[in-house]
Short mmCIF file of C-alpha atoms in Angstrom, two decimals:
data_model
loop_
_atom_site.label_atom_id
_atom_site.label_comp_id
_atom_site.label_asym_id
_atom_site.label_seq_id
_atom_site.Cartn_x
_atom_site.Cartn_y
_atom_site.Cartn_z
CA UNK A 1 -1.69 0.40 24.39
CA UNK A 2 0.67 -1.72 22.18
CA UNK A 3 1.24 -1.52 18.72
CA UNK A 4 -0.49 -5.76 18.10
CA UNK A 5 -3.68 -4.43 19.63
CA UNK A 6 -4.33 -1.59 17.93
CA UNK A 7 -7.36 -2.25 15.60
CA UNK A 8 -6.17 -2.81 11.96
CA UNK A 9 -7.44 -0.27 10.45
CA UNK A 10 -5.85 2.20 12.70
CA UNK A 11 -2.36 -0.16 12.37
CA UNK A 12 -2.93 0.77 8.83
CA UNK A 13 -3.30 4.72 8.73
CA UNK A 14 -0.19 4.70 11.55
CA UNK A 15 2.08 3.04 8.81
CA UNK A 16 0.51 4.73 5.87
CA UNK A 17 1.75 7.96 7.92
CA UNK A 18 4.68 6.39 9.31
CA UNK A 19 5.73 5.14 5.56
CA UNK A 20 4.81 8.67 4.04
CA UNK A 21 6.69 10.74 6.41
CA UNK A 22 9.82 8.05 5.98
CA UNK A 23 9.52 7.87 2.50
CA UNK A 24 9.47 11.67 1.57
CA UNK A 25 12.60 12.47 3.79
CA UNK A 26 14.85 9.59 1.87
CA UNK A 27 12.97 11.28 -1.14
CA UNK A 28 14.69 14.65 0.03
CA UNK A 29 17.85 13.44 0.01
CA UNK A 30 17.75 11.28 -2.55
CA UNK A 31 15.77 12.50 -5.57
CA UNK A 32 16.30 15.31 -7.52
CA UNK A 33 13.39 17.51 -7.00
CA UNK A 34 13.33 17.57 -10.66
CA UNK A 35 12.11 13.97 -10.95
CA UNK A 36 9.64 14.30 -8.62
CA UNK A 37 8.42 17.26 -10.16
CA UNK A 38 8.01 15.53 -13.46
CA UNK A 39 6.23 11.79 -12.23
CA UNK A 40 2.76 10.98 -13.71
CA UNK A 41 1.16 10.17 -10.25
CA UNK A 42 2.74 11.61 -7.09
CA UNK A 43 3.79 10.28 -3.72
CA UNK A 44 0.87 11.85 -2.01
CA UNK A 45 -1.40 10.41 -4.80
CA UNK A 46 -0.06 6.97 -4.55
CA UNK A 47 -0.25 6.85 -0.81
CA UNK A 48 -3.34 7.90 -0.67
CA UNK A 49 -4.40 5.36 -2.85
CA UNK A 50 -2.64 2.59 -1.46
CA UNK A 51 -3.58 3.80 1.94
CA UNK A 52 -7.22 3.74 1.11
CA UNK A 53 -7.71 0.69 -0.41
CA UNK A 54 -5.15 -0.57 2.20
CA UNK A 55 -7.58 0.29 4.72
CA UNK A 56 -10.98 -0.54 3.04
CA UNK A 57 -9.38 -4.45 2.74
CA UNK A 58 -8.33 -4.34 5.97
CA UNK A 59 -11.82 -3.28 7.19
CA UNK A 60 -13.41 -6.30 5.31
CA UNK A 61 -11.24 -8.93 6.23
CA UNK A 62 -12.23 -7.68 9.36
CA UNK A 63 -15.65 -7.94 8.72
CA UNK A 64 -15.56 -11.00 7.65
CA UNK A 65 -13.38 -12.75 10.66
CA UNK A 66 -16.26 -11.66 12.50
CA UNK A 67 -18.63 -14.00 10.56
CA UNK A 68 -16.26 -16.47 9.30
CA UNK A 69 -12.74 -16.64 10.28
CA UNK A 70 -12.90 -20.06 7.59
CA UNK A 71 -13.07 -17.27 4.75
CA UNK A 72 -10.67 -14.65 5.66
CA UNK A 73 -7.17 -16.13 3.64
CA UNK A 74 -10.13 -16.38 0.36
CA UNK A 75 -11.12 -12.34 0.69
CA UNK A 76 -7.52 -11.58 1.24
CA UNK A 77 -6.38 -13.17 -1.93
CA UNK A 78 -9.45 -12.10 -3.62
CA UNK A 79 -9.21 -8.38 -2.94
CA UNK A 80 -5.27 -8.35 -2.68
CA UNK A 81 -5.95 -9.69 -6.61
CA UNK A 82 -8.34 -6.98 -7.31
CA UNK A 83 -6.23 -4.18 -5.93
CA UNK A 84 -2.94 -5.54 -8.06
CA UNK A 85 -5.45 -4.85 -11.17
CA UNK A 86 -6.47 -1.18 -10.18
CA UNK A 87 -2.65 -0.86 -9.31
CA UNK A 88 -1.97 -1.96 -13.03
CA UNK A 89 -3.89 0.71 -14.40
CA UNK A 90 -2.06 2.99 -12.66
CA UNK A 91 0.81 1.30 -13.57
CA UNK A 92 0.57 1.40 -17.30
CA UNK A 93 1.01 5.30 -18.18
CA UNK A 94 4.32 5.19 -15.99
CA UNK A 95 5.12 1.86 -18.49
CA UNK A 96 4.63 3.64 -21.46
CA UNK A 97 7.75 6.30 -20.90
CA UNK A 98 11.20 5.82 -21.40
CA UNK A 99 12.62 8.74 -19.36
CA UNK A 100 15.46 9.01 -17.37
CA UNK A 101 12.87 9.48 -14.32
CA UNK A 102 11.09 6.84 -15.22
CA UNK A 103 13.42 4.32 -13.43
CA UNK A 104 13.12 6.37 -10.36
CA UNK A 105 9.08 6.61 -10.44
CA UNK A 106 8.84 2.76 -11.34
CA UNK A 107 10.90 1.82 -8.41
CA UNK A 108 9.06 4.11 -6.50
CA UNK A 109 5.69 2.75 -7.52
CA UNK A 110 6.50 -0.99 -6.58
CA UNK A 111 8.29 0.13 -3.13
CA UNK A 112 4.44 2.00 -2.12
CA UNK A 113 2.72 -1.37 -3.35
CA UNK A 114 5.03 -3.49 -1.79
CA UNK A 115 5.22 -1.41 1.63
CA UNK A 116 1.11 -1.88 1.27
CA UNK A 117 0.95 -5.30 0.72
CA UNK A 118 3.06 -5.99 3.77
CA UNK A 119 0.92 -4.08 5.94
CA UNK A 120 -1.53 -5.97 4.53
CA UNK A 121 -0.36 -9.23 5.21
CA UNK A 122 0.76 -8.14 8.72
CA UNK A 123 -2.53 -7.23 9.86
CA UNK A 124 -4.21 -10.42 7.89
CA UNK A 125 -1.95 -12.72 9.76
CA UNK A 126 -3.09 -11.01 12.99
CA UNK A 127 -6.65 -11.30 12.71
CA UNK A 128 -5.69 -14.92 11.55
CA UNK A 129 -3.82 -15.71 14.79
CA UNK A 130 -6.56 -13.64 16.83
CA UNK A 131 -9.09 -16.43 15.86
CA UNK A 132 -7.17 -19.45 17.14
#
């Protein structure tokens, strides 16, 4: 089986493991273990986070392309929108420091949403293309 047809929730848990496992071995050589020690939310936190709303998007926009593939670029904004909120909240207590691991766990924080919201967009596009 390739890697386009998986179904896009399960494209999404394979790179939410894939990224985690990739992420916390640069994290071993790069981080001190101090830093990591000391961030407000941690990787496994934030990945699970990501990785779960990740996947309940994904599942709607699948959903939806069942019913109306018209809609599917609306629910992605939409919910992409609503997830960059939630991520805000998170967002804010790491804001409100001025550490010298606070560079470190900011950059960190945007690289997980970022890595998500590709995914994201990856699988949209997909069940996009699938359509036509």
């Amino acid at each position: 089986m390739s890697l386009k047809k998986l179904h896009p929730v399960l494209f999404v848990v394979f790179a939410s493991v894939l990224g985690y496992a990739l992420h916390k071995v640069l994290f071993y050589f790069i981080v001190p273990q101090k830093f990591e020690a000391d961030f407000v939310y941690s990787v496994e936190m934030l990945y699970a986070f990501f990785a779960v709303s990740s996947a309940l998007i994904v599942s709607t926009l699948n959903f939806i392309s069942k019913k109306s593939v018209n809609n599917v670029g609306y629910f992605y904004l939409l919910l992409t929108t609503l997830k960059m909120g939630v991520a805000y909240f998170f967002l804010k207590p790491i804001l409100s420091f001025d550490l010298p691991k606070t560079a470190v766990e900011k950059t960190n924080f945007f690289l997980i949403f970022i890595y998500f919201l590709i995914v994201e967009t990856v699988v949209t596009i997909r069940i996009l293309n699938k359509k036509q």
